[in-house]
Amino acid sequence: MTDSDVTISMFERIGGSATIDRLVDRFYDRMDTLPEAKMIRAMHADDLGLIRDVLKRYLTEWTGGPRLYTPEKGHPRLRQRHFGFAIGDAERDAWLLCMRGAMEETVTDGAARQDLNKAISGLADWMRNRT
C-alpha cells in the first residue's frame, strides 16, 4: 500500500473534532442572530444546547470521523426526523446561509471547504419536503 492508496476522510481534511465543534457552534450562532434565518430558528427549541450536541455527533460521523451518532440514535433517517417541519427552498437556503458562513469561519482548507460545501448542499437540497 502506498501513500496515494490512503483516503483521507473529510473529518480529517477539515481538522477533526475541534473544527466540527466550532463549525456547529458558529452555525447555530448565525441561526440565532441572522434575520434571514428567523424562519428556521423558529423550528428549534429555545435552548439550542441539545441540538448542537446532536449535530456535532452527526457531522462527526457523516464526515468520516468516529461513530458518535448511530450508536445512540440509530440510523439518521434525516428526512423522516425532519418530516414534521415544512422545508422548502426558502428554509433550505436559510440553513445553507448559516452553514456556509460557519464553514467560511471555521474550515481553513479551501479545497476541503469547497468539497464539504458541495456535500452539505446536496444534503440540504435532499431535505426539502415541500415545494
Short mmCIF file of N, CA and C in Angstrom, two decimals:
data_model
loop_
_atom_site.label_atom_id
_atom_site.label_comp_id
_atom_site.label_asym_id
_atom_site.label_seq_id
_atom_site.Cartn_x
_atom_site.Cartn_y
_atom_site.Cartn_z
N MET A 1 0.84 -1.18 0.00
CA MET A 1 0.00 0.00 0.00
C MET A 1 0.89 1.24 0.00
N THR A 2 0.57 2.17 -0.87
CA THR A 2 1.34 3.40 -0.94
C THR A 2 0.54 4.54 -0.31
N ASP A 3 1.19 5.65 -0.09
CA ASP A 3 0.52 6.82 0.47
C ASP A 3 -0.65 7.26 -0.40
N SER A 4 -0.53 7.08 -1.71
CA SER A 4 -1.60 7.50 -2.61
C SER A 4 -2.82 6.59 -2.50
N ASP A 5 -2.66 5.41 -1.89
CA ASP A 5 -3.78 4.49 -1.70
C ASP A 5 -4.63 4.84 -0.47
N VAL A 6 -4.13 5.71 0.37
CA VAL A 6 -4.82 6.06 1.60
C VAL A 6 -5.79 7.21 1.33
N THR A 7 -7.03 7.00 1.68
CA THR A 7 -8.03 8.04 1.52
C THR A 7 -8.17 8.78 2.84
N ILE A 8 -8.05 10.09 2.76
CA ILE A 8 -8.19 10.91 3.96
C ILE A 8 -9.65 11.34 4.05
N SER A 9 -10.27 11.09 5.19
CA SER A 9 -11.69 11.43 5.37
C SER A 9 -11.89 12.94 5.40
N MET A 10 -13.10 13.34 5.10
CA MET A 10 -13.45 14.76 5.20
C MET A 10 -13.24 15.23 6.64
N PHE A 11 -13.56 14.38 7.60
CA PHE A 11 -13.35 14.70 9.01
C PHE A 11 -11.91 15.13 9.26
N GLU A 12 -10.95 14.36 8.73
CA GLU A 12 -9.54 14.70 8.90
C GLU A 12 -9.16 15.92 8.09
N ARG A 13 -9.69 16.02 6.87
CA ARG A 13 -9.35 17.14 5.99
C ARG A 13 -9.73 18.48 6.60
N ILE A 14 -10.86 18.53 7.30
CA ILE A 14 -11.30 19.83 7.83
C ILE A 14 -10.72 20.14 9.21
N GLY A 15 -10.10 19.16 9.85
CA GLY A 15 -9.48 19.44 11.14
C GLY A 15 -10.06 18.70 12.32
N GLY A 16 -10.88 17.69 12.06
CA GLY A 16 -11.36 16.82 13.12
C GLY A 16 -12.39 17.43 14.06
N SER A 17 -12.43 16.89 15.26
CA SER A 17 -13.46 17.26 16.25
C SER A 17 -13.46 18.74 16.59
N ALA A 18 -12.29 19.32 16.70
CA ALA A 18 -12.23 20.74 17.07
C ALA A 18 -12.93 21.60 16.01
N THR A 19 -12.73 21.27 14.74
CA THR A 19 -13.38 22.04 13.67
C THR A 19 -14.88 21.77 13.65
N ILE A 20 -15.28 20.53 13.82
CA ILE A 20 -16.71 20.21 13.86
C ILE A 20 -17.38 21.00 14.98
N ASP A 21 -16.77 21.02 16.15
CA ASP A 21 -17.33 21.75 17.29
C ASP A 21 -17.49 23.23 16.97
N ARG A 22 -16.45 23.84 16.41
CA ARG A 22 -16.53 25.27 16.06
C ARG A 22 -17.54 25.52 14.96
N LEU A 23 -17.56 24.62 13.96
CA LEU A 23 -18.49 24.75 12.84
C LEU A 23 -19.94 24.76 13.33
N VAL A 24 -20.28 23.79 14.16
CA VAL A 24 -21.66 23.70 14.65
C VAL A 24 -21.99 24.88 15.55
N ASP A 25 -21.06 25.27 16.40
CA ASP A 25 -21.32 26.43 17.28
C ASP A 25 -21.55 27.69 16.46
N ARG A 26 -20.72 27.92 15.45
CA ARG A 26 -20.89 29.11 14.60
C ARG A 26 -22.18 29.02 13.79
N PHE A 27 -22.52 27.81 13.32
CA PHE A 27 -23.77 27.61 12.58
C PHE A 27 -24.96 28.04 13.43
N TYR A 28 -25.05 27.55 14.66
CA TYR A 28 -26.20 27.90 15.49
C TYR A 28 -26.13 29.34 15.98
N ASP A 29 -24.93 29.88 16.16
CA ASP A 29 -24.82 31.31 16.50
C ASP A 29 -25.40 32.15 15.36
N ARG A 30 -25.08 31.78 14.13
CA ARG A 30 -25.60 32.51 12.97
C ARG A 30 -27.12 32.34 12.87
N MET A 31 -27.60 31.12 13.09
CA MET A 31 -29.04 30.88 13.05
C MET A 31 -29.76 31.72 14.10
N ASP A 32 -29.12 31.88 15.23
CA ASP A 32 -29.70 32.63 16.35
C ASP A 32 -29.73 34.13 16.10
N THR A 33 -28.89 34.63 15.19
CA THR A 33 -28.75 36.07 15.05
C THR A 33 -29.11 36.64 13.67
N LEU A 34 -29.01 35.85 12.63
CA LEU A 34 -29.27 36.38 11.29
C LEU A 34 -30.77 36.52 11.04
N PRO A 35 -31.21 37.69 10.60
CA PRO A 35 -32.63 37.87 10.29
C PRO A 35 -33.11 36.89 9.21
N GLU A 36 -32.22 36.55 8.28
CA GLU A 36 -32.58 35.63 7.19
C GLU A 36 -32.85 34.22 7.69
N ALA A 37 -32.42 33.93 8.92
CA ALA A 37 -32.57 32.59 9.49
C ALA A 37 -33.73 32.50 10.47
N LYS A 38 -34.48 33.57 10.62
CA LYS A 38 -35.55 33.60 11.61
C LYS A 38 -36.54 32.44 11.44
N MET A 39 -36.87 32.12 10.18
CA MET A 39 -37.86 31.06 9.93
C MET A 39 -37.36 29.69 10.38
N ILE A 40 -36.06 29.43 10.22
CA ILE A 40 -35.56 28.11 10.64
C ILE A 40 -35.24 28.11 12.13
N ARG A 41 -34.89 29.27 12.66
CA ARG A 41 -34.66 29.33 14.12
C ARG A 41 -35.94 28.98 14.87
N ALA A 42 -37.08 29.41 14.32
CA ALA A 42 -38.37 29.16 14.95
C ALA A 42 -38.72 27.67 14.99
N MET A 43 -38.06 26.87 14.19
CA MET A 43 -38.30 25.42 14.18
C MET A 43 -37.57 24.70 15.31
N HIS A 44 -36.73 25.42 16.04
CA HIS A 44 -35.90 24.83 17.08
C HIS A 44 -36.36 25.24 18.48
N ALA A 45 -35.96 24.47 19.46
CA ALA A 45 -36.25 24.79 20.85
C ALA A 45 -35.53 26.09 21.24
N ASP A 46 -36.02 26.74 22.28
CA ASP A 46 -35.37 27.96 22.76
C ASP A 46 -33.90 27.69 23.11
N ASP A 47 -33.65 26.58 23.79
CA ASP A 47 -32.30 26.19 24.18
C ASP A 47 -31.72 25.31 23.08
N LEU A 48 -30.66 25.77 22.45
CA LEU A 48 -30.05 25.04 21.35
C LEU A 48 -28.97 24.05 21.81
N GLY A 49 -28.77 23.93 23.10
CA GLY A 49 -27.70 23.07 23.62
C GLY A 49 -27.79 21.63 23.17
N LEU A 50 -28.94 21.02 23.28
CA LEU A 50 -29.10 19.61 22.92
C LEU A 50 -28.90 19.40 21.42
N ILE A 51 -29.50 20.25 20.61
CA ILE A 51 -29.40 20.06 19.16
C ILE A 51 -27.99 20.35 18.67
N ARG A 52 -27.27 21.24 19.34
CA ARG A 52 -25.85 21.46 18.99
C ARG A 52 -25.08 20.16 19.16
N ASP A 53 -25.30 19.48 20.27
CA ASP A 53 -24.60 18.23 20.54
C ASP A 53 -24.97 17.16 19.51
N VAL A 54 -26.24 17.07 19.18
CA VAL A 54 -26.70 16.08 18.19
C VAL A 54 -26.05 16.35 16.83
N LEU A 55 -26.03 17.61 16.40
CA LEU A 55 -25.44 17.93 15.10
C LEU A 55 -23.93 17.67 15.11
N LYS A 56 -23.28 17.96 16.20
CA LYS A 56 -21.83 17.67 16.29
C LYS A 56 -21.59 16.18 16.13
N ARG A 57 -22.38 15.37 16.80
CA ARG A 57 -22.22 13.91 16.70
C ARG A 57 -22.53 13.44 15.28
N TYR A 58 -23.60 13.95 14.70
CA TYR A 58 -23.97 13.56 13.34
C TYR A 58 -22.88 13.94 12.34
N LEU A 59 -22.45 15.20 12.36
CA LEU A 59 -21.46 15.65 11.38
C LEU A 59 -20.12 14.95 11.57
N THR A 60 -19.77 14.63 12.80
CA THR A 60 -18.54 13.88 13.03
C THR A 60 -18.59 12.56 12.28
N GLU A 61 -19.66 11.83 12.45
CA GLU A 61 -19.81 10.53 11.79
C GLU A 61 -19.99 10.70 10.28
N TRP A 62 -20.81 11.64 9.85
CA TRP A 62 -21.12 11.86 8.44
C TRP A 62 -19.87 12.21 7.64
N THR A 63 -18.93 12.92 8.27
CA THR A 63 -17.70 13.31 7.57
C THR A 63 -16.61 12.25 7.66
N GLY A 64 -16.90 11.13 8.30
CA GLY A 64 -15.93 10.04 8.36
C GLY A 64 -15.16 9.92 9.65
N GLY A 65 -15.60 10.64 10.67
CA GLY A 65 -14.96 10.55 11.97
C GLY A 65 -15.55 9.41 12.80
N PRO A 66 -15.27 9.42 14.08
CA PRO A 66 -15.78 8.36 14.97
C PRO A 66 -17.30 8.26 14.94
N ARG A 67 -17.79 7.05 15.12
CA ARG A 67 -19.24 6.80 15.14
C ARG A 67 -19.80 7.28 16.49
N LEU A 68 -20.27 8.49 16.51
CA LEU A 68 -20.82 9.08 17.72
C LEU A 68 -22.34 9.20 17.68
N TYR A 69 -22.90 9.13 16.49
CA TYR A 69 -24.33 9.35 16.32
C TYR A 69 -25.12 8.05 16.34
N THR A 70 -24.80 7.12 15.45
CA THR A 70 -25.65 5.93 15.29
C THR A 70 -25.70 5.02 16.52
N PRO A 71 -24.62 4.88 17.29
CA PRO A 71 -24.76 4.03 18.48
C PRO A 71 -25.82 4.53 19.46
N GLU A 72 -26.02 5.84 19.50
CA GLU A 72 -27.00 6.43 20.41
C GLU A 72 -28.37 6.63 19.77
N LYS A 73 -28.37 7.10 18.53
CA LYS A 73 -29.62 7.50 17.87
C LYS A 73 -30.11 6.51 16.82
N GLY A 74 -29.28 5.58 16.40
CA GLY A 74 -29.65 4.68 15.32
C GLY A 74 -29.41 5.34 13.97
N HIS A 75 -29.95 4.74 12.93
CA HIS A 75 -29.79 5.28 11.58
C HIS A 75 -30.31 6.72 11.55
N PRO A 76 -29.59 7.62 10.89
CA PRO A 76 -30.01 9.03 10.90
C PRO A 76 -31.43 9.30 10.40
N ARG A 77 -31.87 8.61 9.35
CA ARG A 77 -33.23 8.84 8.81
C ARG A 77 -33.58 10.34 8.80
N LEU A 78 -32.71 11.14 8.22
CA LEU A 78 -32.86 12.59 8.30
C LEU A 78 -34.19 13.11 7.78
N ARG A 79 -34.61 12.63 6.63
CA ARG A 79 -35.89 13.12 6.09
C ARG A 79 -37.04 12.76 7.03
N GLN A 80 -37.02 11.56 7.53
CA GLN A 80 -38.08 11.13 8.46
C GLN A 80 -38.07 11.98 9.73
N ARG A 81 -36.90 12.23 10.27
CA ARG A 81 -36.79 13.01 11.51
C ARG A 81 -37.22 14.47 11.30
N HIS A 82 -37.11 14.95 10.08
CA HIS A 82 -37.47 16.35 9.80
C HIS A 82 -38.82 16.49 9.12
N PHE A 83 -39.53 15.40 8.95
CA PHE A 83 -40.78 15.44 8.19
C PHE A 83 -41.82 16.38 8.82
N GLY A 84 -41.80 16.56 10.12
CA GLY A 84 -42.75 17.43 10.79
C GLY A 84 -42.50 18.91 10.56
N PHE A 85 -41.42 19.24 9.88
CA PHE A 85 -41.08 20.63 9.59
C PHE A 85 -41.24 20.87 8.10
N ALA A 86 -41.88 21.97 7.75
CA ALA A 86 -42.04 22.33 6.34
C ALA A 86 -40.71 22.89 5.84
N ILE A 87 -40.06 22.15 4.96
CA ILE A 87 -38.76 22.55 4.44
C ILE A 87 -38.87 22.70 2.92
N GLY A 88 -38.86 23.94 2.49
CA GLY A 88 -38.88 24.26 1.07
C GLY A 88 -37.59 24.95 0.68
N ASP A 89 -37.61 25.61 -0.45
CA ASP A 89 -36.41 26.30 -0.92
C ASP A 89 -35.95 27.39 0.05
N ALA A 90 -36.88 28.15 0.60
CA ALA A 90 -36.50 29.26 1.50
C ALA A 90 -35.83 28.73 2.77
N GLU A 91 -36.37 27.66 3.31
CA GLU A 91 -35.80 27.08 4.54
C GLU A 91 -34.43 26.46 4.25
N ARG A 92 -34.34 25.76 3.11
CA ARG A 92 -33.05 25.19 2.71
C ARG A 92 -32.01 26.30 2.53
N ASP A 93 -32.41 27.38 1.86
CA ASP A 93 -31.48 28.47 1.60
C ASP A 93 -31.04 29.16 2.88
N ALA A 94 -31.95 29.33 3.83
CA ALA A 94 -31.59 29.94 5.12
C ALA A 94 -30.63 29.04 5.88
N TRP A 95 -30.88 27.74 5.87
CA TRP A 95 -30.00 26.78 6.53
C TRP A 95 -28.61 26.82 5.90
N LEU A 96 -28.58 26.83 4.56
CA LEU A 96 -27.29 26.87 3.87
C LEU A 96 -26.56 28.19 4.10
N LEU A 97 -27.28 29.28 4.20
CA LEU A 97 -26.65 30.57 4.51
C LEU A 97 -25.89 30.48 5.83
N CYS A 98 -26.53 29.92 6.83
CA CYS A 98 -25.89 29.77 8.14
C CYS A 98 -24.71 28.81 8.08
N MET A 99 -24.89 27.68 7.39
CA MET A 99 -23.83 26.67 7.33
C MET A 99 -22.65 27.16 6.50
N ARG A 100 -22.92 27.81 5.39
CA ARG A 100 -21.82 28.29 4.55
C ARG A 100 -21.01 29.37 5.27
N GLY A 101 -21.70 30.24 5.97
CA GLY A 101 -20.98 31.25 6.75
C GLY A 101 -20.14 30.62 7.84
N ALA A 102 -20.68 29.62 8.49
CA ALA A 102 -19.94 28.91 9.54
C ALA A 102 -18.73 28.19 8.95
N MET A 103 -18.90 27.59 7.77
CA MET A 103 -17.76 26.92 7.12
C MET A 103 -16.67 27.92 6.76
N GLU A 104 -17.07 29.08 6.25
CA GLU A 104 -16.09 30.12 5.91
C GLU A 104 -15.26 30.50 7.13
N GLU A 105 -15.90 30.55 8.29
CA GLU A 105 -15.23 30.97 9.52
C GLU A 105 -14.38 29.87 10.14
N THR A 106 -14.66 28.62 9.85
CA THR A 106 -14.03 27.54 10.62
C THR A 106 -13.20 26.55 9.82
N VAL A 107 -13.49 26.36 8.55
CA VAL A 107 -12.75 25.38 7.74
C VAL A 107 -11.71 26.15 6.93
N THR A 108 -10.46 26.03 7.34
CA THR A 108 -9.41 26.85 6.75
C THR A 108 -8.90 26.32 5.41
N ASP A 109 -9.00 25.03 5.18
CA ASP A 109 -8.55 24.43 3.92
C ASP A 109 -9.61 24.70 2.85
N GLY A 110 -9.27 25.54 1.89
CA GLY A 110 -10.24 25.95 0.87
C GLY A 110 -10.80 24.81 0.05
N ALA A 111 -9.96 23.86 -0.35
CA ALA A 111 -10.43 22.72 -1.15
C ALA A 111 -11.35 21.84 -0.33
N ALA A 112 -11.00 21.60 0.93
CA ALA A 112 -11.86 20.80 1.81
C ALA A 112 -13.19 21.51 2.04
N ARG A 113 -13.13 22.83 2.23
CA ARG A 113 -14.36 23.61 2.44
C ARG A 113 -15.26 23.52 1.21
N GLN A 114 -14.68 23.60 0.03
CA GLN A 114 -15.46 23.51 -1.21
C GLN A 114 -16.10 22.13 -1.34
N ASP A 115 -15.36 21.08 -1.03
CA ASP A 115 -15.90 19.72 -1.10
C ASP A 115 -17.00 19.52 -0.05
N LEU A 116 -16.77 20.02 1.15
CA LEU A 116 -17.78 19.92 2.20
C LEU A 116 -19.03 20.69 1.82
N ASN A 117 -18.85 21.87 1.25
CA ASN A 117 -19.99 22.67 0.82
C ASN A 117 -20.82 21.92 -0.22
N LYS A 118 -20.16 21.27 -1.16
CA LYS A 118 -20.87 20.51 -2.19
C LYS A 118 -21.70 19.40 -1.55
N ALA A 119 -21.10 18.67 -0.62
CA ALA A 119 -21.81 17.57 0.05
C ALA A 119 -22.95 18.09 0.91
N ILE A 120 -22.70 19.13 1.67
CA ILE A 120 -23.73 19.73 2.55
C ILE A 120 -24.88 20.30 1.71
N SER A 121 -24.55 20.91 0.58
CA SER A 121 -25.59 21.49 -0.28
C SER A 121 -26.51 20.40 -0.82
N GLY A 122 -25.92 19.27 -1.22
CA GLY A 122 -26.73 18.15 -1.69
C GLY A 122 -27.62 17.60 -0.60
N LEU A 123 -27.09 17.51 0.59
CA LEU A 123 -27.86 17.03 1.74
C LEU A 123 -29.02 17.98 2.04
N ALA A 124 -28.73 19.28 2.06
CA ALA A 124 -29.77 20.27 2.34
C ALA A 124 -30.86 20.25 1.26
N ASP A 125 -30.46 20.09 0.03
CA ASP A 125 -31.44 20.05 -1.06
C ASP A 125 -32.33 18.82 -0.93
N TRP A 126 -31.74 17.70 -0.54
CA TRP A 126 -32.48 16.45 -0.38
C TRP A 126 -33.50 16.52 0.77
N MET A 127 -33.26 17.40 1.73
CA MET A 127 -34.13 17.51 2.91
C MET A 127 -35.46 18.23 2.61
N ARG A 128 -35.55 18.89 1.46
CA ARG A 128 -36.80 19.59 1.14
C ARG A 128 -37.95 18.60 1.10
N ASN A 129 -39.07 19.00 1.69
CA ASN A 129 -40.25 18.13 1.69
C ASN A 129 -41.51 18.88 1.24
N ARG A 130 -41.32 20.05 0.68
CA ARG A 130 -42.43 20.80 0.09
C ARG A 130 -41.88 21.70 -0.99
N THR A 131 -42.75 22.14 -1.89
CA THR A 131 -42.31 22.99 -2.99
C THR A 131 -42.60 24.43 -2.71
#
